[in-house]
Amino acid sequence: MMQFRNLQQQYEVLKPQMDRAIQSACAKADFISGHEVKELEQQLAEYVGVKHCITCANGTDALTLALKAWGVGPGDAVFVPDFTFFSSGECPAVVGATPIFVDVDEATFNIDPARLEQAILEIQREGELRPKVVVAVDLFGLPADYEAITKICEKYGLLLLEDGAQGFGGTQNGRRVCSFGDISTTSFFPAKPLGCYGDGGAIFTNNDEWDALTRSYAVHGKSGEDKYNNVRIGLNSRLDTVQAAVLQVKLKAFIDYELEAVNQAARWYDAKLQGKNMRLPVIPEGRTSSWAQYTVQLPEGSDRAALQAKLKEQGIPTMVYYAKPMHLQGAFAGTRSAKADCPVTERLCRTVLSLPMHPYLTEELVSAVAEKLD
């Protein structure tokens, strides 16, 4: 059966380097905060083009740590796209803030800048919450419209938190994902564009104070000088040394050929799906995607479940990201967060379908998928 994201094949290709890296980390028995972690942070910061990288236990913690560094909490409004993974809205709620869900652009799946400004003005008119942060998600690998979003944040005095969990490796006007936010974050969940062999995450910033704060919050709120002097309430959120060693091997492959390979796979899909009764992904001028997913939109009213079942019978896996808008999630029922007008998101949740996508797809495999999509 075809793999949706072929991590087994990736391991087979990288096996010699990967086994050496893991064995080396294990032989040194320096499992927590070993030198591979520090090396990886330097490599990631250099690749992204920012001053600081702070690794942590997962992408969800990365978002939470950024919000804690900014002191975000009760009474604060955090603007989040309605069409995204749950953690983008969960993390503001965890620190006591109120997620305000904003509709997305139908073509790019990313937060709609015009709807964002409308949401900010609405919260200002209501007067009950303080507009504080915008969470911009680089969904499916594509950077959000940072030219427009940054202007809005500057206009209204808001902090910009870039959730680059799906977009690592993408670019906009020559700048890489995870360099656009006042703080940016990513996830190293195995299926992400750059993933490890477990959970992991990272935070990026050019701000020295926020670097120090997130490092403190990530290790039980410890003082920089004395790990047994805890000066704030934090988390236990560190990237293991073995995972850092895995990521060093994967980062090299990602830079050397994987990123170009997924873009080639996307070009094959674009060519072979032309003329099919579906809407293909759009990459605006000046942006590149890291293709965490290749997501099409089926016609409204299509029997998506039947199509998925038919493809599954023929050995072709598919996924639906995401089937329910954020504002309709049960966790937000009865709260201010549930009061969102997001018709584009609701339509996308009914029509999107993600196809197999990874750096080891061949043109023959892409053709096989395309032929079955009637």
Short mmCIF file of C-alpha atoms in Angstrom, two decimals:
data_model
loop_
_atom_site.label_atom_id
_atom_site.label_comp_id
_atom_site.label_asym_id
_atom_site.label_seq_id
_atom_site.Cartn_x
_atom_site.Cartn_y
_atom_site.Cartn_z
CA MET A 1 0.00 0.00 0.00
CA MET A 2 1.18 3.52 -0.79
CA GLN A 3 2.32 5.56 2.24
CA PHE A 4 0.72 8.92 3.01
CA ARG A 5 4.05 10.21 4.33
CA ASN A 6 6.76 7.60 3.85
CA LEU A 7 8.87 7.77 7.00
CA GLN A 8 10.01 4.16 6.56
CA GLN A 9 11.62 4.91 3.21
CA GLN A 10 13.19 8.07 4.59
CA TYR A 11 14.81 6.01 7.35
CA GLU A 12 16.13 3.46 4.87
CA VAL A 13 17.75 6.24 2.83
CA LEU A 14 19.26 7.89 5.92
CA LYS A 15 19.95 4.68 7.87
CA PRO A 16 23.79 4.74 7.93
CA GLN A 17 24.02 8.35 9.12
CA MET A 18 21.00 8.00 11.39
CA ASP A 19 22.25 4.87 13.14
CA ARG A 20 25.67 6.44 13.73
CA ALA A 21 24.12 9.61 15.15
CA ILE A 22 21.79 7.74 17.51
CA GLN A 23 24.48 5.31 18.66
CA SER A 24 26.89 8.17 19.31
CA ALA A 25 24.34 10.01 21.45
CA CYS A 26 23.50 6.83 23.37
CA ALA A 27 27.17 5.91 23.91
CA LYS A 28 27.84 9.28 25.55
CA ALA A 29 24.78 8.81 27.79
CA ASP A 30 24.27 12.58 27.76
CA PHE A 31 20.56 12.23 27.20
CA ILE A 32 19.29 15.60 28.43
CA SER A 33 20.64 18.90 27.07
CA GLY A 34 23.65 17.23 25.44
CA HIS A 35 25.93 19.02 23.02
CA GLU A 36 23.86 17.84 20.03
CA VAL A 37 21.00 19.99 21.35
CA LYS A 38 23.16 23.11 21.43
CA GLU A 39 24.59 22.33 17.98
CA LEU A 40 21.11 21.82 16.55
CA GLU A 41 19.87 25.11 17.99
CA GLN A 42 22.75 26.93 16.30
CA GLN A 43 22.13 25.14 13.00
CA LEU A 44 18.39 25.88 13.07
CA ALA A 45 18.88 29.55 13.96
CA GLU A 46 21.37 29.94 11.12
CA TYR A 47 19.09 28.19 8.62
CA VAL A 48 16.04 30.26 9.57
CA GLY A 49 18.04 33.49 9.79
CA VAL A 50 17.37 34.56 13.38
CA LYS A 51 19.54 35.17 16.43
CA HIS A 52 18.09 32.62 18.86
CA CYS A 53 16.62 29.10 18.67
CA ILE A 54 15.34 27.40 21.81
CA THR A 55 14.39 23.74 21.46
CA CYS A 56 11.63 22.23 23.57
CA ALA A 57 9.51 19.11 24.00
CA ASN A 58 6.91 19.72 21.26
CA GLY A 59 5.30 22.34 19.08
CA THR A 60 2.41 22.90 21.46
CA ASP A 61 4.79 23.74 24.30
CA ALA A 62 6.64 26.07 21.94
CA LEU A 63 3.48 28.15 21.47
CA THR A 64 2.72 28.09 25.19
CA LEU A 65 6.26 29.15 26.12
CA ALA A 66 6.10 32.09 23.71
CA LEU A 67 2.81 33.26 25.22
CA LYS A 68 4.19 32.88 28.75
CA ALA A 69 7.28 34.91 27.83
CA TRP A 70 4.95 37.72 26.75
CA GLY A 71 2.84 37.49 29.90
CA VAL A 72 -0.32 36.70 27.93
CA GLY A 73 -3.21 35.75 30.18
CA PRO A 74 -6.76 36.51 31.32
CA GLY A 75 -8.33 39.48 29.61
CA ASP A 76 -6.14 39.19 26.53
CA ALA A 77 -7.52 38.46 23.07
CA VAL A 78 -5.40 36.24 20.83
CA PHE A 79 -6.43 36.13 17.15
CA VAL A 80 -6.14 32.66 15.60
CA PRO A 81 -7.16 31.29 12.19
CA ASP A 82 -10.32 29.20 12.39
CA PHE A 83 -8.94 26.60 9.99
CA THR A 84 -5.96 25.01 11.74
CA PHE A 85 -4.86 22.33 14.19
CA PHE A 86 -6.32 22.59 17.68
CA SER A 87 -3.12 23.61 19.51
CA SER A 88 -3.02 27.01 17.76
CA GLY A 89 -6.11 27.99 19.75
CA GLU A 90 -5.61 25.66 22.69
CA CYS A 91 -2.38 27.31 23.84
CA PRO A 92 -3.86 30.81 24.29
CA ALA A 93 -6.71 29.25 26.26
CA VAL A 94 -4.28 27.29 28.45
CA VAL A 95 -2.61 30.51 29.63
CA GLY A 96 -6.04 32.05 30.34
CA ALA A 97 -6.38 34.24 27.24
CA THR A 98 -9.38 34.19 24.89
CA PRO A 99 -8.84 32.85 21.36
CA ILE A 100 -10.69 34.90 18.76
CA PHE A 101 -11.13 32.79 15.64
CA VAL A 102 -10.71 34.49 12.27
CA ASP A 103 -11.74 33.20 8.85
CA VAL A 104 -9.14 32.22 6.27
CA ASP A 105 -8.37 32.90 2.63
CA GLU A 106 -10.05 30.28 0.45
CA ALA A 107 -7.11 29.96 -1.94
CA THR A 108 -4.20 29.79 0.53
CA PHE A 109 -5.94 28.34 3.65
CA ASN A 110 -4.12 30.97 5.74
CA ILE A 111 -5.61 33.69 7.94
CA ASP A 112 -7.39 36.38 5.89
CA PRO A 113 -5.79 39.77 6.69
CA ALA A 114 -8.99 41.69 5.94
CA ARG A 115 -11.02 39.48 8.29
CA LEU A 116 -8.24 39.77 10.88
CA GLU A 117 -8.50 43.55 10.95
CA GLN A 118 -12.29 43.30 11.21
CA ALA A 119 -11.93 40.95 14.21
CA ILE A 120 -9.50 43.31 15.95
CA LEU A 121 -11.85 46.26 15.49
CA GLU A 122 -14.78 44.20 16.79
CA ILE A 123 -12.89 43.28 19.98
CA GLN A 124 -11.95 46.94 20.43
CA ARG A 125 -15.60 47.98 20.09
CA GLU A 126 -16.75 45.36 22.57
CA GLY A 127 -14.23 46.66 25.09
CA GLU A 128 -14.11 43.51 27.24
CA LEU A 129 -10.79 42.08 26.04
CA ARG A 130 -7.38 43.57 25.23
CA PRO A 131 -6.18 42.75 21.70
CA LYS A 132 -2.72 41.30 22.37
CA VAL A 133 -1.41 38.68 19.91
CA VAL A 134 -1.97 37.43 16.38
CA VAL A 135 -1.17 33.76 15.76
CA ALA A 136 -0.39 33.30 12.06
CA VAL A 137 -0.25 29.66 10.96
CA ASP A 138 1.79 28.57 7.93
CA LEU A 139 -0.78 25.96 6.99
CA PHE A 140 0.08 22.94 4.84
CA GLY A 141 3.59 24.37 4.27
CA LEU A 142 2.67 27.81 2.88
CA PRO A 143 3.76 30.98 4.70
CA ALA A 144 0.92 33.29 5.68
CA ASP A 145 0.66 36.77 4.13
CA TYR A 146 3.20 38.37 6.44
CA GLU A 147 3.46 41.59 4.47
CA ALA A 148 -0.18 42.35 5.27
CA ILE A 149 -0.27 40.73 8.72
CA THR A 150 2.81 42.58 9.98
CA LYS A 151 1.30 45.92 8.95
CA ILE A 152 -1.88 45.12 10.85
CA CYS A 153 0.06 44.11 13.97
CA GLU A 154 2.07 47.33 13.83
CA LYS A 155 -1.07 49.41 13.27
CA TYR A 156 -2.83 48.03 16.35
CA GLY A 157 0.21 47.36 18.58
CA LEU A 158 -0.12 43.58 18.57
CA LEU A 159 2.54 40.91 18.95
CA LEU A 160 2.95 38.45 16.08
CA LEU A 161 3.38 34.77 16.92
CA GLU A 162 4.20 32.67 13.88
CA ASP A 163 3.08 29.04 14.13
CA GLY A 164 5.45 27.48 11.60
CA ALA A 165 4.79 23.86 12.59
CA GLN A 166 3.69 22.92 9.07
CA GLY A 167 5.66 25.51 7.16
CA PHE A 168 9.30 24.96 8.12
CA GLY A 169 11.39 25.46 4.98
CA GLY A 170 8.86 27.67 3.18
CA THR A 171 9.80 31.20 2.15
CA GLN A 172 8.29 34.59 1.43
CA ASN A 173 10.31 37.11 -0.57
CA GLY A 174 13.50 35.25 0.28
CA ARG A 175 12.88 35.02 4.05
CA ARG A 176 12.33 31.63 5.63
CA VAL A 177 9.42 30.48 7.73
CA CYS A 178 10.03 30.95 11.48
CA SER A 179 11.66 34.34 10.90
CA PHE A 180 8.47 36.40 10.51
CA GLY A 181 7.07 36.47 14.04
CA ASP A 182 8.21 38.53 16.99
CA ILE A 183 8.47 34.95 18.21
CA SER A 184 8.06 31.99 15.86
CA THR A 185 7.63 28.32 16.64
CA THR A 186 7.78 24.96 14.92
CA SER A 187 7.05 21.31 15.63
CA PHE A 188 9.26 18.28 15.01
CA PHE A 189 6.38 15.80 15.13
CA PRO A 190 7.50 12.94 12.84
CA ALA A 191 5.15 13.77 9.95
CA LYS A 192 6.11 17.46 9.80
CA PRO A 193 8.39 18.74 6.99
CA LEU A 194 11.30 18.43 9.44
CA GLY A 195 10.40 15.77 11.99
CA CYS A 196 12.19 13.71 14.62
CA TYR A 197 11.48 10.19 15.94
CA GLY A 198 9.13 11.32 18.69
CA ASP A 199 7.97 14.73 19.84
CA GLY A 200 9.98 17.93 19.66
CA GLY A 201 9.64 21.63 19.00
CA ALA A 202 11.52 24.89 18.75
CA ILE A 203 11.14 28.62 19.33
CA PHE A 204 12.83 31.35 17.28
CA THR A 205 13.38 35.02 18.10
CA ASN A 206 15.80 37.89 17.70
CA ASN A 207 14.92 39.25 21.14
CA ASP A 208 17.48 38.51 23.87
CA GLU A 209 14.99 38.96 26.73
CA TRP A 210 12.43 36.58 25.22
CA ASP A 211 15.19 34.07 24.53
CA ALA A 212 16.17 34.07 28.21
CA LEU A 213 12.55 33.92 29.38
CA THR A 214 11.55 31.00 27.16
CA ARG A 215 14.67 29.07 28.21
CA SER A 216 13.73 29.65 31.83
CA TYR A 217 10.07 28.73 31.39
CA ALA A 218 11.06 25.58 29.50
CA VAL A 219 12.99 24.23 32.50
CA HIS A 220 10.70 24.77 35.48
CA GLY A 221 11.20 28.54 35.52
CA LYS A 222 14.81 28.19 36.64
CA SER A 223 17.21 31.06 37.09
CA GLY A 224 19.85 31.36 34.40
CA GLU A 225 22.58 31.04 37.01
CA ASP A 226 21.17 28.37 39.30
CA LYS A 227 18.91 25.57 38.10
CA TYR A 228 17.72 25.01 41.67
CA ASN A 229 16.60 28.61 42.03
CA ASN A 230 13.21 28.65 40.35
CA VAL A 231 12.16 32.26 39.80
CA ARG A 232 8.89 31.63 37.91
CA ILE A 233 6.37 28.83 37.37
CA GLY A 234 7.38 27.03 34.20
CA LEU A 235 7.16 23.72 32.33
CA ASN A 236 9.34 20.68 31.90
CA SER A 237 9.87 21.02 28.16
CA ARG A 238 13.23 19.96 26.74
CA LEU A 239 14.28 18.31 23.49
CA ASP A 240 16.08 15.03 24.22
CA THR A 241 19.64 14.69 22.98
CA VAL A 242 18.81 11.60 20.89
CA GLN A 243 16.07 13.55 19.11
CA ALA A 244 18.51 16.38 18.46
CA ALA A 245 20.92 13.88 16.90
CA VAL A 246 18.10 12.57 14.68
CA LEU A 247 17.20 16.09 13.64
CA GLN A 248 20.77 16.96 12.71
CA VAL A 249 20.77 14.11 10.18
CA LYS A 250 17.32 15.01 8.89
CA LEU A 251 18.09 18.73 8.65
CA LYS A 252 21.00 18.04 6.30
CA ALA A 253 18.81 15.85 4.07
CA PHE A 254 16.02 18.44 4.23
CA ILE A 255 18.34 21.20 3.02
CA ASP A 256 20.27 19.09 0.52
CA TYR A 257 17.37 17.51 -1.38
CA GLU A 258 14.11 16.84 0.49
CA LEU A 259 12.69 20.34 0.19
CA GLU A 260 13.26 20.40 -3.56
CA ALA A 261 11.88 16.86 -3.84
CA VAL A 262 8.52 17.75 -2.28
CA ASN A 263 8.27 20.79 -4.52
CA GLN A 264 8.88 18.53 -7.51
CA ALA A 265 6.14 16.20 -6.29
CA ALA A 266 3.80 19.18 -6.01
CA ARG A 267 4.60 20.19 -9.59
CA TRP A 268 3.76 16.66 -10.75
CA TYR A 269 0.43 16.83 -8.93
CA ASP A 270 -0.31 20.26 -10.40
CA ALA A 271 0.31 18.98 -13.93
CA LYS A 272 -1.51 15.66 -13.61
CA LEU A 273 -4.57 17.04 -11.81
CA GLN A 274 -5.22 19.82 -14.32
CA GLY A 275 -8.74 19.53 -15.69
CA LYS A 276 -9.98 17.41 -12.78
CA ASN A 277 -13.13 18.56 -10.99
CA MET A 278 -11.32 20.00 -7.99
CA ARG A 279 -9.49 23.14 -6.89
CA LEU A 280 -5.71 22.80 -6.62
CA PRO A 281 -3.43 24.49 -4.07
CA VAL A 282 -2.29 28.04 -4.84
CA ILE A 283 1.19 29.41 -4.16
CA PRO A 284 1.11 33.24 -4.39
CA GLU A 285 3.92 35.07 -6.12
CA GLY A 286 6.94 35.56 -3.87
CA ARG A 287 6.17 32.53 -1.67
CA THR A 288 7.38 28.94 -1.65
CA SER A 289 5.87 26.02 0.27
CA SER A 290 7.45 23.14 2.15
CA TRP A 291 4.33 21.06 1.32
CA ALA A 292 3.46 19.54 4.67
CA GLN A 293 0.31 18.54 2.80
CA TYR A 294 -0.92 18.66 -0.79
CA THR A 295 -4.56 19.62 -0.25
CA VAL A 296 -7.24 19.90 -2.93
CA GLN A 297 -10.78 21.22 -2.61
CA LEU A 298 -13.58 19.01 -3.89
CA PRO A 299 -16.80 20.51 -5.29
CA GLU A 300 -19.36 21.46 -2.65
CA GLY A 301 -21.72 18.54 -2.13
CA SER A 302 -19.20 15.87 -3.13
CA ASP A 303 -19.27 12.59 -1.25
CA ARG A 304 -15.79 12.92 0.19
CA ALA A 305 -16.08 9.86 2.41
CA ALA A 306 -17.03 7.69 -0.55
CA LEU A 307 -14.08 8.98 -2.55
CA GLN A 308 -11.72 8.27 0.34
CA ALA A 309 -13.11 4.74 0.69
CA LYS A 310 -12.70 4.12 -3.04
CA LEU A 311 -9.09 5.34 -2.98
CA LYS A 312 -8.34 3.28 0.13
CA GLU A 313 -9.59 0.14 -1.62
CA GLN A 314 -7.01 0.85 -4.32
CA GLY A 315 -4.19 1.31 -1.83
CA ILE A 316 -4.18 5.13 -1.84
CA PRO A 317 -4.36 6.80 1.60
CA THR A 318 -5.88 10.25 2.06
CA MET A 319 -6.53 12.52 5.03
CA VAL A 320 -8.91 15.34 5.94
CA TYR A 321 -7.26 18.34 7.61
CA TYR A 322 -9.52 19.63 9.19
CA ALA A 323 -13.06 18.32 9.54
CA LYS A 324 -14.34 20.81 12.13
CA PRO A 325 -13.71 24.56 12.48
CA MET A 326 -11.93 25.72 15.61
CA HIS A 327 -14.87 27.81 16.80
CA LEU A 328 -17.11 24.72 16.73
CA GLN A 329 -14.77 22.55 18.80
CA GLY A 330 -16.47 21.30 21.95
CA ALA A 331 -13.80 22.78 24.21
CA PHE A 332 -14.92 26.30 23.22
CA ALA A 333 -18.69 25.71 23.42
CA GLY A 334 -20.44 28.49 25.29
CA THR A 335 -17.41 30.81 25.32
CA ARG A 336 -16.61 34.05 23.49
CA SER A 337 -14.38 32.00 21.23
CA ALA A 338 -17.39 30.18 19.78
CA LYS A 339 -18.85 33.44 18.44
CA ALA A 340 -17.14 33.45 15.08
CA ASP A 341 -18.43 34.09 11.58
CA CYS A 342 -16.19 31.91 9.39
CA PRO A 343 -18.07 30.69 6.30
CA VAL A 344 -14.90 30.00 4.30
CA THR A 345 -13.54 27.74 7.02
CA GLU A 346 -16.84 25.90 7.29
CA ARG A 347 -16.84 25.27 3.54
CA LEU A 348 -13.21 24.12 3.56
CA CYS A 349 -13.94 21.68 6.36
CA ARG A 350 -16.53 20.06 4.08
CA THR A 351 -14.43 19.99 0.90
CA VAL A 352 -10.68 19.62 1.58
CA LEU A 353 -8.80 16.40 0.90
CA SER A 354 -5.07 15.85 1.40
CA LEU A 355 -3.20 13.45 -0.90
CA PRO A 356 -0.01 11.45 -0.25
CA MET A 357 2.93 13.85 -0.04
CA HIS A 358 6.58 13.34 0.92
CA PRO A 359 10.08 13.75 -0.54
CA TYR A 360 10.25 10.15 -1.77
CA LEU A 361 7.22 10.22 -4.06
CA THR A 362 7.93 9.25 -7.67
CA GLU A 363 6.21 10.61 -10.73
CA GLU A 364 4.69 7.14 -11.24
CA LEU A 365 3.10 7.20 -7.78
CA VAL A 366 1.72 10.69 -8.33
CA SER A 367 0.28 9.54 -11.67
CA ALA A 368 -1.36 6.57 -9.95
CA VAL A 369 -3.09 8.89 -7.48
CA ALA A 370 -4.16 11.34 -10.18
CA GLU A 371 -5.64 8.60 -12.37
CA LYS A 372 -7.95 7.48 -9.56
CA LEU A 373 -9.24 10.96 -8.79
CA ASP A 374 -12.28 11.19 -11.03
#
